Short mmCIF file of C-alpha atoms and ligand atoms in Angstrom, two decimals:
data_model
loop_
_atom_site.label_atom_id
_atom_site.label_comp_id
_atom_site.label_asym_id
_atom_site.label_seq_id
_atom_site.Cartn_x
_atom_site.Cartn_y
_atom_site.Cartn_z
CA UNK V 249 -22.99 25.28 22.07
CA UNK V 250 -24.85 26.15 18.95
CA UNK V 251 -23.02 28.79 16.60
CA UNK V 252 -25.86 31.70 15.60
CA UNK V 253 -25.49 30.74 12.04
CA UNK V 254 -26.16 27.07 12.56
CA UNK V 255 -29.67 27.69 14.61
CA UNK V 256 -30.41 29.96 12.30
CA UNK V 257 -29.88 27.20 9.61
CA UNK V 258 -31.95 24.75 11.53
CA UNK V 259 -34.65 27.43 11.98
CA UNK V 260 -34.71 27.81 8.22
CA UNK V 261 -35.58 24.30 7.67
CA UNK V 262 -38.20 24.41 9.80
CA UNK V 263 -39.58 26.93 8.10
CA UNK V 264 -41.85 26.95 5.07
CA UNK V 265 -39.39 28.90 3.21
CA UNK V 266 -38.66 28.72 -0.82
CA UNK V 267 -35.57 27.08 -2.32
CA UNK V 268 -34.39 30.21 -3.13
CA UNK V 269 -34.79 31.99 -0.24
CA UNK V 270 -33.08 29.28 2.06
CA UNK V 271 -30.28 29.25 -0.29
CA UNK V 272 -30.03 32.88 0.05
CA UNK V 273 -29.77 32.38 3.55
CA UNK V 274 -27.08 29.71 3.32
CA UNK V 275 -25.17 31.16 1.31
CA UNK V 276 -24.94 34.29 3.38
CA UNK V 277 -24.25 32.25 6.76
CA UNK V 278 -21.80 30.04 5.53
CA UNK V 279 -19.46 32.63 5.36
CA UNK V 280 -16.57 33.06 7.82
CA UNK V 281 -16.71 36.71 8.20
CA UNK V 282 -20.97 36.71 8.44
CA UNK V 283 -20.87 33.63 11.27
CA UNK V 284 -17.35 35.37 13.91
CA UNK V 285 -19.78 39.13 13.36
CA UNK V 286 -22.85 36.75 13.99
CA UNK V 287 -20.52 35.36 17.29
CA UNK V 288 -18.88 38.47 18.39
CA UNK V 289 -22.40 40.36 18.47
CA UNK V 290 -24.81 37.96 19.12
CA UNK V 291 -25.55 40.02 22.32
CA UNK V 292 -26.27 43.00 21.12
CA UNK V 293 -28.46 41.73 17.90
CA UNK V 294 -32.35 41.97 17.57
CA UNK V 295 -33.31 37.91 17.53
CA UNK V 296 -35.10 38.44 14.18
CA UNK V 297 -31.72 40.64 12.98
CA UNK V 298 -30.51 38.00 10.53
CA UNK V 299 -34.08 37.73 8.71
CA UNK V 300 -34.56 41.49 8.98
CA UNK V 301 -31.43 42.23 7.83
CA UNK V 302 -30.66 39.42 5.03
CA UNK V 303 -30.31 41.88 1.98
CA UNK V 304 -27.42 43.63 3.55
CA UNK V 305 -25.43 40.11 4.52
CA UNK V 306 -26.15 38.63 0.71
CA UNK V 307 -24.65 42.42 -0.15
CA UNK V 308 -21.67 42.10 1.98
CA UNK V 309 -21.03 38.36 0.63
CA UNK V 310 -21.39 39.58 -2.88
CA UNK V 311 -19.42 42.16 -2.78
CA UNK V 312 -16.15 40.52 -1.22
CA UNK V 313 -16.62 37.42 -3.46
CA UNK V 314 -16.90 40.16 -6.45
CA UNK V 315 -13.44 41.21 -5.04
CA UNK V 316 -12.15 37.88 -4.45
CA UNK V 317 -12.41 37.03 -7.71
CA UNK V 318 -10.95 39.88 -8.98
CA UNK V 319 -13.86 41.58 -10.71
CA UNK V 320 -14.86 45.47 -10.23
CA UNK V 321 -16.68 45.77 -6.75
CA UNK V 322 -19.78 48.41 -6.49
CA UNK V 323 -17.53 50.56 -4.99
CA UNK V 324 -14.27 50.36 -6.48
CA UNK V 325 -11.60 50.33 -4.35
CA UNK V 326 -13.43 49.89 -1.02
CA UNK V 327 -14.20 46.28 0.48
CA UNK V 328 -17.18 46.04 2.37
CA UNK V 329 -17.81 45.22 6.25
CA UNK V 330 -20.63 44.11 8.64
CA UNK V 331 -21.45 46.75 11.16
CA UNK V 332 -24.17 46.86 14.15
CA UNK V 333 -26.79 49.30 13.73
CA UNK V 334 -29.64 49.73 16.07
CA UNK V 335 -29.62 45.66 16.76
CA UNK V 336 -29.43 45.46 13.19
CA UNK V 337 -26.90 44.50 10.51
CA UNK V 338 -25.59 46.76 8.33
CA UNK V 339 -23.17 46.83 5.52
CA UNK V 340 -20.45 49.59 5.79
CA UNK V 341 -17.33 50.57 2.81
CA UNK V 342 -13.72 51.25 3.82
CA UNK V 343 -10.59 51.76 1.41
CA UNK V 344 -8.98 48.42 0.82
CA UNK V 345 -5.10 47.57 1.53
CA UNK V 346 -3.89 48.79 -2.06
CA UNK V 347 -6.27 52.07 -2.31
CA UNK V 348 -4.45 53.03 1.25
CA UNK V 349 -1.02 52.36 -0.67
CA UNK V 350 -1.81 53.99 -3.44
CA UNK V 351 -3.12 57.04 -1.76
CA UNK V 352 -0.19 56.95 0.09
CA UNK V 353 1.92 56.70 -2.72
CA UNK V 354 0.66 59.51 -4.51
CA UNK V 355 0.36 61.94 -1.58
CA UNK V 356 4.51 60.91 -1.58
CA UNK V 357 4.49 62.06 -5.43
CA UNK V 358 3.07 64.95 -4.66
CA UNK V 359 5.88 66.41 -2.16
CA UNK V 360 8.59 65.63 -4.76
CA UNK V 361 8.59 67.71 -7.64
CA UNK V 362 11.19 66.45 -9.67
CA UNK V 363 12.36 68.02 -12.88
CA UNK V 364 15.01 66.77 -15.74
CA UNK V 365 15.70 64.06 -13.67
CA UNK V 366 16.51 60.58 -14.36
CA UNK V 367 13.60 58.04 -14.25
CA UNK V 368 15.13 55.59 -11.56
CA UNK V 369 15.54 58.49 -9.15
CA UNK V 370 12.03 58.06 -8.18
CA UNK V 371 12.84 54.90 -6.86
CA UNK V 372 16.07 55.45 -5.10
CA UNK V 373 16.08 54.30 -1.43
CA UNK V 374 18.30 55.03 1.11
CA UNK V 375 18.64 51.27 2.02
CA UNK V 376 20.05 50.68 -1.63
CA UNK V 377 22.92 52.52 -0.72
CA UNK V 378 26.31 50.62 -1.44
CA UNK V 379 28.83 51.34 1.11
CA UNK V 380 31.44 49.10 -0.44
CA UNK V 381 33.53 49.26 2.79
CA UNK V 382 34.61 52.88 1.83
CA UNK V 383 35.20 55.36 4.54
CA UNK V 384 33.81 58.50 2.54
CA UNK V 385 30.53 56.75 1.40
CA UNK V 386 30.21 55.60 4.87
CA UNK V 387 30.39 59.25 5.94
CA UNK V 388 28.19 60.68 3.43
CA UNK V 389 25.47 58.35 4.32
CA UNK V 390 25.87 59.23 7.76
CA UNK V 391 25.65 63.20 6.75
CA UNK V 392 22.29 62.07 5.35
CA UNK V 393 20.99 59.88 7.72
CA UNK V 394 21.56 63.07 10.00
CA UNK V 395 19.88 65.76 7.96
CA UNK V 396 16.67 63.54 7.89
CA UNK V 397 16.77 62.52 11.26
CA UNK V 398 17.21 66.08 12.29
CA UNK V 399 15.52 68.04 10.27
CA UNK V 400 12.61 68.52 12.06
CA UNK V 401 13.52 67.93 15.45
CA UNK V 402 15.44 71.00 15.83
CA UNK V 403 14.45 74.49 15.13
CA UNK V 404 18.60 75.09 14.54
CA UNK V 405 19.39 75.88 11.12
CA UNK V 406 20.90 72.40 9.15
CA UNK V 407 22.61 73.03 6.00
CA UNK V 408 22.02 70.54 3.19
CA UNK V 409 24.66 68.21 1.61
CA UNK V 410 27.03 69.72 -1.37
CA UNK V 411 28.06 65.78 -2.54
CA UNK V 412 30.79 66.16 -5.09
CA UNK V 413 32.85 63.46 -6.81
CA UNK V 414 33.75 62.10 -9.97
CA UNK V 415 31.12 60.81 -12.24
CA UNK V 416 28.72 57.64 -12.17
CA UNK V 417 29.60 57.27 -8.37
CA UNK V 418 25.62 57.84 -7.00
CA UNK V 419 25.67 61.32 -6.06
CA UNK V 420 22.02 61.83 -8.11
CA UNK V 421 20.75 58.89 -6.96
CA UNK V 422 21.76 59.50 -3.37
CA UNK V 423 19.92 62.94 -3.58
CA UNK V 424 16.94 60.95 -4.81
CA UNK V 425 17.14 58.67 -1.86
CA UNK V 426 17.22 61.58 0.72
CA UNK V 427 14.47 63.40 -0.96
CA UNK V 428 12.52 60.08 -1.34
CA UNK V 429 12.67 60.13 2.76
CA UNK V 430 12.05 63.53 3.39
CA UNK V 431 9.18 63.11 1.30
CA UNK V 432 7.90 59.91 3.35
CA UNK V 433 8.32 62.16 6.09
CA UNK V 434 5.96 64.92 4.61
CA UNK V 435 8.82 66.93 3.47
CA UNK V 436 8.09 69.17 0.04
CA UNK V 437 11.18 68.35 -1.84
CA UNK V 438 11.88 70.14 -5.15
CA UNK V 439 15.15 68.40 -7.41
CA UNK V 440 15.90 69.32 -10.88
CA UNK V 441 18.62 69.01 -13.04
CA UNK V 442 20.69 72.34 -12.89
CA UNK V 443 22.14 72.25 -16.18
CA UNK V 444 18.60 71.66 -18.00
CA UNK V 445 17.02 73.73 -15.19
CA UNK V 446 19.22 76.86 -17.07
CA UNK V 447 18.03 76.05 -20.61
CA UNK V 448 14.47 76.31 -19.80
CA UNK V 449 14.92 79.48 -18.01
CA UNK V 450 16.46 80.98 -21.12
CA UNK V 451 13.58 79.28 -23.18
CA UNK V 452 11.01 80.89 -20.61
CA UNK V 453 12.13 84.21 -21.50
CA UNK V 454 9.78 85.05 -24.63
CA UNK V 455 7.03 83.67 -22.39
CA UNK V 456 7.61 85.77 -19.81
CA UNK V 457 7.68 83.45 -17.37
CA UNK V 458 10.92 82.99 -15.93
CA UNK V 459 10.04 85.02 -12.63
CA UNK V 460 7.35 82.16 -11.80
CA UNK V 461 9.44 79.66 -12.12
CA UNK V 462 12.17 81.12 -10.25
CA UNK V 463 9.85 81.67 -7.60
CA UNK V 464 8.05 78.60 -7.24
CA UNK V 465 11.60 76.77 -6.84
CA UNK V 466 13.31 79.11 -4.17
CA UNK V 467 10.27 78.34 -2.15
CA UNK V 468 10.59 74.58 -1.81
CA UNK V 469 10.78 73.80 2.05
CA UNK V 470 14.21 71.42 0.37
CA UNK V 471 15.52 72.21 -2.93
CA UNK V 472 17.95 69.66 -4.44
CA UNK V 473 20.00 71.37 -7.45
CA UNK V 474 22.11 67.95 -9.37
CA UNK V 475 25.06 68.85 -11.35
CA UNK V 476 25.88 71.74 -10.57
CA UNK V 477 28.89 73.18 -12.91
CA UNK V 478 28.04 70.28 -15.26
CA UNK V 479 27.44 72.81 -18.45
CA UNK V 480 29.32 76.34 -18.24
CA UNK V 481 26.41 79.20 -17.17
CA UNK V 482 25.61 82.39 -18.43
CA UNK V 483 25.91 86.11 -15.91
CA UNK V 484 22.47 85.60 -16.63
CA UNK V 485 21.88 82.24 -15.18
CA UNK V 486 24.76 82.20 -12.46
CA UNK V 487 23.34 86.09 -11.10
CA UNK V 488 19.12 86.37 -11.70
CA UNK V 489 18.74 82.41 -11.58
CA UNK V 490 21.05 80.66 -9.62
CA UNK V 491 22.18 83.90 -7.53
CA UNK V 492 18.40 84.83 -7.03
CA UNK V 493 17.18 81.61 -5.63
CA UNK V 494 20.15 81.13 -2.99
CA UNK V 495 19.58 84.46 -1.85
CA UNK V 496 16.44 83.54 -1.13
CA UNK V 497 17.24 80.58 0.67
CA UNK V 498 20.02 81.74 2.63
CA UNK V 499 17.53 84.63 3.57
CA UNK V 500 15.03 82.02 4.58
CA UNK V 501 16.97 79.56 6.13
CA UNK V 502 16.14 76.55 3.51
CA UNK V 503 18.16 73.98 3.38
CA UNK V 504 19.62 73.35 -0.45
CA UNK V 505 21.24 70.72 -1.52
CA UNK V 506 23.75 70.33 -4.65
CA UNK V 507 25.76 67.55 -6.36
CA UNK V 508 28.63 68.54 -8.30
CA UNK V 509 31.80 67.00 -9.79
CA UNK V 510 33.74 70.03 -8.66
CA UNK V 511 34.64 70.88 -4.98
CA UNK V 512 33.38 73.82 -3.50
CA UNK V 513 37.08 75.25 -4.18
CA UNK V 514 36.99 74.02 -8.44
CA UNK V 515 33.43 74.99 -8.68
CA UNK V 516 34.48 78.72 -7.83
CA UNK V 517 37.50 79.07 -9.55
CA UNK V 518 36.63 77.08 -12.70
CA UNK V 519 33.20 77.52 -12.93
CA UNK V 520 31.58 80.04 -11.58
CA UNK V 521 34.73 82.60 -12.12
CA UNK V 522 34.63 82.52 -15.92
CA UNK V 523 31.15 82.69 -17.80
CA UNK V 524 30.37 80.77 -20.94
CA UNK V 525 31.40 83.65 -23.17
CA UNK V 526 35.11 83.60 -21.37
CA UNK V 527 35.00 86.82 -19.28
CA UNK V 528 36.36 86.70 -16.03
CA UNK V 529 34.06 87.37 -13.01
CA UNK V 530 35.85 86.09 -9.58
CA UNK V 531 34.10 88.53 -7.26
CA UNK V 532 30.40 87.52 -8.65
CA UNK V 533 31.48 83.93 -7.99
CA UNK V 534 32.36 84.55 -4.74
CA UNK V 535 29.28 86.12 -3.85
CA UNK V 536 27.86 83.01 -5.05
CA UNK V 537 29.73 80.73 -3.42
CA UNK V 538 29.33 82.08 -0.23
CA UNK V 539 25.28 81.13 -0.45
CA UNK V 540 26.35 77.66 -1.60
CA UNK V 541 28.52 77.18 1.37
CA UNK V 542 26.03 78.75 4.10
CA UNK V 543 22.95 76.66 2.31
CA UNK V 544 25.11 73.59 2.39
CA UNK V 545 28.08 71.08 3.65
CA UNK V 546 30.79 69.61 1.56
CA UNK V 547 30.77 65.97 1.81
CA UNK V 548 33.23 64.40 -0.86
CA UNK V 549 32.00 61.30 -1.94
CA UNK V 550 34.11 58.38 -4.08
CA UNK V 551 33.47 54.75 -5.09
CA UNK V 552 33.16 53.11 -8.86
CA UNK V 553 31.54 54.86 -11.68
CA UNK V 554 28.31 52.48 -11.83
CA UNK V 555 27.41 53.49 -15.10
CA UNK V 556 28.03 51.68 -18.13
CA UNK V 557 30.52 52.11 -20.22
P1 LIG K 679 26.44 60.47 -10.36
O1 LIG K 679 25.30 61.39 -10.09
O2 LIG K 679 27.47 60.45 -9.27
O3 LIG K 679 27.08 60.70 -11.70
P2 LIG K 679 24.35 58.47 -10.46
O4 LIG K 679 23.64 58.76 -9.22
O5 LIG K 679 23.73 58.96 -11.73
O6 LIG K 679 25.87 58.98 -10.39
O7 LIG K 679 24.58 56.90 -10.53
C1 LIG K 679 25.02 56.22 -11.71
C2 LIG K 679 24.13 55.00 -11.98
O8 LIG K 679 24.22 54.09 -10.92
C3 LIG K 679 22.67 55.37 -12.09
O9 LIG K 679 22.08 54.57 -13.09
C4 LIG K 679 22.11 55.04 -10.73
O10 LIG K 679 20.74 54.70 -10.78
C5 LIG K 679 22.95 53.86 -10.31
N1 LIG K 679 23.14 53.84 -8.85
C6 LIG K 679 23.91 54.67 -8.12
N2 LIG K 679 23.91 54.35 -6.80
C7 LIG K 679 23.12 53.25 -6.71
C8 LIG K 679 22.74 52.39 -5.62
N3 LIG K 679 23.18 52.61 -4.38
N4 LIG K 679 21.92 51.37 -5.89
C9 LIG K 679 21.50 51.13 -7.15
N5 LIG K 679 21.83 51.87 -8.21
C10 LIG K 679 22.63 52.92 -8.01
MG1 LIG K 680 24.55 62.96 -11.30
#
């Protein structure tokens, strides 16, 4: 049987139409996409539809050969497609593969608020994750496989992950890789350097400031604090910052997650105990570290130090 395009070819030629006009015409039906609409809907079209509605099919091959070819489309962003309207054929605009990525993509940037953190974190994947036939980074990706497959299942609390270990191992960019997820997932994730986190605090005093901040952080559905214990803290920052924020949390059942190269145990009685001007404070650390250890689990993590050296 005769395709709809080719009759309507042979009706051209019968007609006393100009060059330009039958070319028009050609043009339009010798594309793939005009001729399997022209099949699928030849039922439902008005017998005069491809005459009446030649303007929108020379639109619709335009416009995906102006894409084709790489150059800016009418609409950018948007490829077009044939519709049926009212017997007719119309021309209709929907987001094209990459604007559907990229919208995606950004929505993703959007839930992660990441601050003082290493560039490549953005990119960390859970998948990437070395195991290196090592029991404890076995376990730890286990832990986090867990906490994202659980996380929203149950309406039981889940701590977060304390990771500690020595340094250049992937505790950072394992944090990265869980957020990353959680974020896919529609999680808001919120991960910032702790150590650099402090400075601006005590920066964001003149402004006034510091209260906002604070805030805005403790109310992150999953808060990610990296280092922990890396740079000695002030009463200030270990009691109205740090203490302040995992009250919060603990108050609010958040999960919070740390990485550290102390234990739970050395980040207590080195760290938090003694503040940077030397004075000894073991019961304010402890009230801290209970918070840390209700907000989170200790998973110790080991393997090489990937950094160079
Ligand atoms: P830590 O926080 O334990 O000190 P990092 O997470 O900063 O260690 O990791 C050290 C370096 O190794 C970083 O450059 C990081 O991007 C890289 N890295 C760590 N784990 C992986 C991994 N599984 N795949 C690829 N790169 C990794
Ligand atoms: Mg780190």
């Amino acid at each position: 049987m005769e395709s709809v395009s080719q009759s309507m070819k042979n009706m051209m030629g019968k007609l006393n139409a100009s060059d330009r006009y039958r070319k028009l015409v050609h043009h339009a039906l010798d594309d793939s996409d005009v001729q399997s609409f022209l099949e699928q809907n030849k039922q439902s079209l008005d017998k005069d539809a491809i005459v009446k509605s030649l303007s929108n099919l020379y639109e619709f091959v335009t416009e995906k050969s102006k894409i084709k070819n790489g150059q800016n489309s009418t609409i950018p962003g948007y490829e077009p497609k044939l519709v049926l309207n009212n017997h007719l054929i119309d021309v209709s605009y929907r987001p094209t593969k990459e604007t559907i990525n990229s919208r995606k993509q950004k929505q993703l940037q959007n839930r992660i608020k990441m601050l003082m953190m290493p560039k490549d974190v953005k990119h960390a994947s859970l998948h990437d994750f070395d195991m290196d036939e090592n029991s404890s980074r076995l376990n730890v990706l286990e832990q986090a496989l867990n906490f994202v497959k659980n996380y929203h299942k149950t309406n039981q609390w889940i701590p977060g992950l304390y990771l500690y270990g020595s340094f250049g191992i992937g505790k950072t960019y394992l944090l990265g890789a869980i957020a990353n997820k959680l974020a896919e997932n529609g999680v808001d994730v919120t991960m910032l350097h702790f150590p650099s986190f402090a400075v601006e605090m005590k920066n964001s005093i003149g402004n006034n400031n510091v209260a906002d901040k604070v805030d805005a952080i403790k109310k992150s559905s999953i808060l990610m604090l990296d280092d922990i214990g890396a740079d000695s803290m002030s009463s200030w920052v270990r009691d109205d910052i740090l203490g302040v924020i995992l009250e919060w949390r603990m108050q609010n059942h958040l999960p919070t997650f740390f990485s550290s190269n102390f234990s739970m145990e050395k980040l207590e009685k080195e760290h938090l105990s003694v503040n940077n001007r030397g004075d000894d404070e073991p019961l304010k650390a402890k009230r801290i570290m209970q918070r840390i250890r209700f907000l989170s689990k200790e998973c110790l993590m080991t393997g090489d130090n990937r950094r160079p050296q």
